[in-house]
Amino acid sequence: MLCGKITETAYGKINLTLDVVGRREDGYHLVCMVMQTVNIFDTVTIEASGREGGIRLHTDSSEIPDGEDNLVWKAADLMRHELGIKDELDITLTKRIPVAAGMAGGSTDAAAVMRGMVRLSGADISADRLKELGVTLGADIPYCIEGGTQLAEGIGEKLTGLENVPHAYLVIVKPGISVSTGWVYKAFDSIPAEDVVHPDTPAMLEAIRKGDIAGVAANLRNVLEQQTGAQYPVIGELERFLKSFGALGAMMTGSGPTVFSLFDRKEKAENAYHALTACYPDYQSFLTEFVNEA
Ligand code: ATP
């Protein structure tokens, strides 16, 4: 029986690159992307009463399901099966990561539950086993279990750890539009192969290896932005806005619509952030930094 209470921090991510390199037989897109953890996080607290019972989820967000459809609930259920237990769990999720934003909010919450259940139970489950379980719920979950700077291939589950990305100040903004991930991939599929402008992933890896933040900024590229940016001009508008305040680079993360920008100087990032919140008060804006592995 599990008894006790544990809190996990669930960090969001951005994509420094996102390439689609093929299609699996089951229809999943094969990707090649450089992912990076950022210091915007949800908090997940798991409380086990020491009795048998169900899983209850409490959340402060009205934008996400609070029952069995929530990835937190699914991850807890998955872990109960893995551990062979039927313990009653009360899970409290405090959301700060924008929802449906391309920042892996649901996936990182699920990864946090999985890590938390391992800690709470003291079970000997390897990180590889956790990632194997996690990918059954979502392709970004293995990355969220690992975190830091990673090259993600396959459907996102084949990870190669990279050196820490060089330091930068980040301004991140989610505009007030909803973009369906399904639509984004369909729109991408409609681009003739010869018209897709792919990221130069080796150049990004080299810039990270050399600790060259200007090189990182110069190689930001997301193939999903080509069509999404054309359909939703606010994405390009925000990028131009942030660059006009001195951002080294700006790009849409994941399937969007969130835009992030990189700054080498704190004052410039602060200016951009303040101008952004003044001009776009209804958008969710953040001034933050990367989270690297210790
Ligand atoms: P990704 O970057 O992995 O594509 P995302 O950041 O675009 O993810 P999420 O915030 O994970 O998107 O939300 C996607 C959908 O998942 C939403 O429609 C939301 O209702 C649902 N969802 C289920 N559980 C959660 C959760 N714990 N947090 C956020 N969204 C959740």
XYZ file of C-alpha atoms and ligand atoms in Angstrom:
325
model
C 0.000 0.000 0.000
C 1.260 3.462 -0.846
C 1.029 6.088 1.846
C 2.374 9.625 1.690
C 2.533 12.743 -0.386
C 4.995 13.772 -3.045
C 5.340 16.818 -5.320
C 6.965 16.851 -8.755
C 7.810 19.784 -10.998
C 6.703 19.341 -14.610
C 8.715 21.612 -16.918
C 7.540 22.655 -20.378
C 9.678 22.420 -23.521
C 10.390 24.287 -26.700
C 11.656 22.965 -30.015
C 14.875 24.498 -31.261
C 14.316 22.541 -34.467
C 11.423 20.438 -35.722
C 11.757 18.391 -38.897
C 9.404 15.797 -40.349
C 11.485 13.176 -42.118
C 8.936 10.509 -43.048
C 5.840 8.599 -42.149
C 5.483 5.337 -40.220
C 3.207 2.617 -41.632
C 0.615 3.409 -38.962
C 0.483 7.038 -40.138
C 2.619 8.595 -37.358
C 5.014 11.258 -38.608
C 8.709 10.502 -38.157
C 10.440 13.524 -36.714
C 13.897 14.816 -36.003
C 13.899 17.614 -33.457
C 16.088 19.333 -30.913
C 14.093 19.778 -27.726
C 14.897 21.980 -24.756
C 13.382 22.251 -21.278
C 12.350 25.754 -20.190
C 11.638 27.189 -16.771
C 7.852 27.303 -17.101
C 6.324 24.518 -15.068
C 3.241 22.838 -13.716
C 3.215 21.227 -10.285
C 1.855 17.761 -9.613
C 1.211 16.553 -6.065
C 0.320 12.913 -5.523
C -1.211 11.882 -2.220
C -1.763 8.222 -1.351
C -4.080 7.466 1.570
C -2.937 3.908 2.203
C -6.368 2.567 1.170
C -7.666 0.964 -1.988
C -9.747 3.256 -4.179
C -9.880 5.353 -7.306
C -7.834 8.152 -8.815
C -9.120 11.671 -8.183
C -7.720 14.652 -10.039
C -7.998 18.210 -8.785
C -6.843 20.999 -11.075
C -7.005 24.782 -11.111
C -7.385 24.852 -14.914
C -10.760 24.969 -16.636
C -9.091 24.397 -20.028
C -8.288 20.726 -19.506
C -10.353 17.642 -18.637
C -10.401 16.809 -14.921
C -11.252 13.112 -15.243
C -10.078 10.037 -17.105
C -9.237 12.015 -20.249
C -6.526 13.968 -18.488
C -3.035 12.639 -19.198
C -2.297 12.873 -15.478
C -5.120 10.450 -14.725
C -3.987 8.135 -17.538
C -0.378 8.170 -16.324
C -1.464 7.361 -12.757
C -3.635 4.500 -14.015
C -0.766 3.181 -16.153
C 1.598 3.273 -13.180
C -0.905 1.516 -10.915
C -1.027 -1.312 -13.476
C 2.756 -1.393 -13.757
C 3.121 -1.540 -9.964
C 0.243 -4.023 -9.619
C -1.597 -1.848 -7.084
C -5.095 -0.391 -6.649
C -4.224 2.407 -4.263
C -6.434 5.436 -3.868
C -4.688 8.518 -5.251
C -5.512 12.207 -4.940
C -3.591 14.171 -7.540
C -3.447 17.951 -7.556
C -2.310 19.612 -10.767
C -1.438 23.307 -10.813
C -1.184 24.500 -14.418
C 1.113 27.284 -15.557
C 2.231 25.911 -18.939
C -0.132 27.231 -21.621
C -2.542 24.518 -22.810
C -2.443 23.219 -26.406
C 0.522 25.455 -27.024
C 3.275 23.222 -28.446
C 5.024 23.114 -25.063
C 4.175 19.487 -24.174
C 2.063 20.552 -21.185
C 0.051 17.335 -20.926
C 3.062 15.129 -21.646
C 5.221 16.725 -18.980
C 2.421 16.399 -16.409
C 2.149 12.695 -17.270
C 5.926 12.270 -16.983
C 5.842 13.979 -13.577
C 3.153 11.576 -12.351
C 5.229 8.620 -13.529
C 8.353 9.895 -11.750
C 6.309 10.702 -8.652
C 4.739 7.246 -8.505
C 8.201 5.664 -8.702
C 9.423 7.854 -5.837
C 6.322 7.255 -3.754
C 6.422 3.482 -4.191
C 10.193 3.107 -4.025
C 9.837 0.601 -6.886
C 12.893 -0.249 -8.924
C 11.738 0.886 -12.375
C 14.436 2.028 -14.786
C 14.200 5.262 -16.764
C 14.136 3.145 -19.941
C 11.092 1.209 -18.695
C 9.368 4.478 -17.760
C 9.999 5.854 -21.256
C 8.720 2.599 -22.800
C 5.516 2.950 -20.766
C 5.269 6.696 -21.396
C 5.341 6.464 -25.191
C 2.131 4.385 -25.065
C 0.403 7.574 -23.810
C 2.172 10.171 -25.915
C 5.205 10.545 -28.187
C 6.634 13.489 -26.179
C 6.472 11.702 -22.806
C 9.854 9.915 -23.116
C 11.473 13.308 -23.752
C 9.671 14.787 -20.747
C 10.941 11.945 -18.545
C 14.502 12.674 -19.682
C 14.408 16.494 -20.058
C 17.273 18.884 -20.823
C 18.710 19.241 -24.330
C 17.889 16.218 -26.468
C 17.738 15.155 -30.093
C 14.426 13.319 -30.506
C 13.878 11.005 -33.464
C 11.474 8.233 -34.431
C 8.055 9.522 -33.391
C 9.891 11.529 -30.729
C 10.820 8.633 -28.472
C 14.371 7.916 -29.700
C 16.475 10.269 -27.626
C 20.100 11.297 -27.788
C 21.328 13.510 -24.955
C 23.151 16.642 -26.141
C 25.411 19.078 -24.387
C 23.578 21.811 -22.508
C 22.375 24.530 -24.809
C 24.253 27.831 -24.220
C 22.601 30.304 -21.870
C 19.981 32.707 -23.205
C 17.064 34.792 -21.955
C 13.747 33.706 -23.391
C 10.558 35.569 -24.109
C 7.703 33.181 -24.838
C 4.187 34.119 -25.897
C 1.067 32.142 -26.650
C -1.305 34.170 -28.833
C -5.026 33.943 -28.208
C -5.742 31.427 -30.958
C -6.339 27.678 -30.864
C -4.606 25.570 -33.460
C -5.370 21.865 -33.702
C -2.298 19.627 -33.875
C -4.163 17.396 -36.365
C -4.759 20.372 -38.669
C -1.092 21.436 -38.426
C 0.202 18.031 -39.550
C -2.418 17.784 -42.324
C -1.421 21.246 -43.552
C 2.221 20.155 -43.494
C 1.380 17.024 -45.505
C -0.170 19.208 -48.216
C 3.164 20.949 -48.948
C 4.929 19.396 -51.968
C 8.087 17.642 -50.678
C 10.368 19.884 -52.783
C 8.884 23.025 -51.171
C 9.551 21.982 -47.565
C 12.378 24.016 -46.060
C 14.012 21.632 -43.599
C 16.103 22.665 -40.609
C 19.848 22.170 -40.840
C 19.961 19.835 -37.833
C 23.734 19.127 -38.038
C 24.366 22.905 -37.960
C 22.136 23.230 -34.862
C 23.962 20.347 -33.164
C 27.306 21.972 -33.977
C 26.154 25.355 -32.591
C 25.057 23.643 -29.346
C 28.324 21.708 -29.146
C 30.320 24.930 -29.575
C 28.165 26.834 -27.065
C 27.337 29.335 -29.817
C 23.994 30.982 -28.985
C 24.057 33.111 -32.174
C 24.505 29.877 -34.145
C 21.596 28.296 -32.247
C 19.413 31.317 -33.032
C 20.447 31.301 -36.707
C 19.439 27.650 -37.064
C 15.984 27.755 -35.431
C 13.598 26.113 -37.882
C 10.245 24.343 -37.578
C 8.774 22.757 -40.719
C 5.299 22.962 -39.183
C 5.476 26.754 -39.205
C 5.448 27.023 -42.992
C 1.686 26.420 -43.341
C 0.625 27.329 -39.812
C 2.334 30.716 -40.066
C 0.607 31.367 -43.402
C -2.799 30.545 -41.932
C -2.261 32.444 -38.655
C -0.346 35.687 -39.410
C -0.173 36.556 -35.699
C 2.664 34.004 -35.386
C 4.912 35.927 -37.801
C 3.739 39.226 -36.346
C 4.899 38.179 -32.857
C 8.234 36.956 -34.204
C 8.863 40.299 -35.955
C 7.808 42.149 -32.800
C 10.291 40.211 -30.656
C 13.096 40.575 -33.197
C 12.499 44.323 -33.322
C 13.471 44.344 -29.617
C 16.754 42.605 -30.376
C 15.884 38.900 -30.239
C 18.643 36.828 -31.850
C 15.943 34.561 -33.270
C 12.269 33.716 -32.843
C 10.226 30.673 -33.843
C 7.012 28.740 -33.299
C 7.434 25.756 -30.948
C 6.004 22.298 -31.712
C 2.644 22.434 -33.440
C 2.191 25.988 -32.194
C 0.851 28.509 -31.840
C 3.322 29.578 -29.106
C 6.286 31.668 -30.241
C 9.599 31.856 -28.358
C 12.547 34.176 -28.816
C 16.164 34.088 -27.661
C 18.093 37.054 -26.263
C 21.740 37.280 -25.261
C 21.178 40.252 -22.919
C 18.815 40.369 -19.969
C 17.837 44.042 -20.467
C 16.797 43.419 -24.063
C 14.673 40.447 -23.045
C 13.069 42.478 -20.255
C 12.282 45.342 -22.637
C 10.755 42.949 -25.141
C 8.697 41.251 -22.427
C 7.356 44.538 -21.072
C 6.482 45.815 -24.560
C 4.816 42.491 -25.349
C 2.624 42.495 -22.261
C 1.687 46.146 -22.955
C 0.809 45.586 -26.634
C -0.744 42.139 -26.245
C -2.179 42.110 -22.708
C -4.484 39.150 -23.437
C -1.751 36.796 -24.580
C 0.098 34.522 -22.153
C 3.644 35.892 -21.968
C 6.704 34.672 -20.076
C 10.208 35.941 -19.425
C 12.271 32.895 -18.606
C 15.407 30.805 -19.198
C 16.397 27.290 -20.194
C 16.552 24.513 -17.631
C 19.647 22.409 -18.180
C 20.695 19.169 -16.608
C 22.729 19.647 -13.457
P 2.587 18.956 -27.526
O 3.619 20.027 -27.453
O 3.027 17.644 -26.870
O 1.965 18.791 -28.882
P 0.678 20.764 -26.494
O 1.483 21.657 -25.608
O 0.424 21.270 -27.872
O 1.387 19.376 -26.562
P -1.146 20.125 -24.360
O -1.057 21.323 -23.487
O -0.457 18.893 -23.907
O -0.701 20.459 -25.853
O -2.699 19.862 -24.611
C -3.160 19.089 -25.680
C -4.537 18.549 -25.338
O -4.412 17.588 -24.302
C -5.494 19.612 -24.849
O -6.590 19.626 -25.713
C -5.903 19.190 -23.453
O -7.282 19.291 -23.216
C -5.463 17.723 -23.359
N -4.893 17.408 -22.020
C -5.085 16.280 -21.326
N -4.408 16.301 -20.168
C -3.777 17.478 -20.097
C -2.924 18.085 -19.145
N -2.590 17.483 -17.997
N -2.438 19.310 -19.414
C -2.744 19.908 -20.588
N -3.550 19.393 -21.510
C -4.065 18.189 -21.290
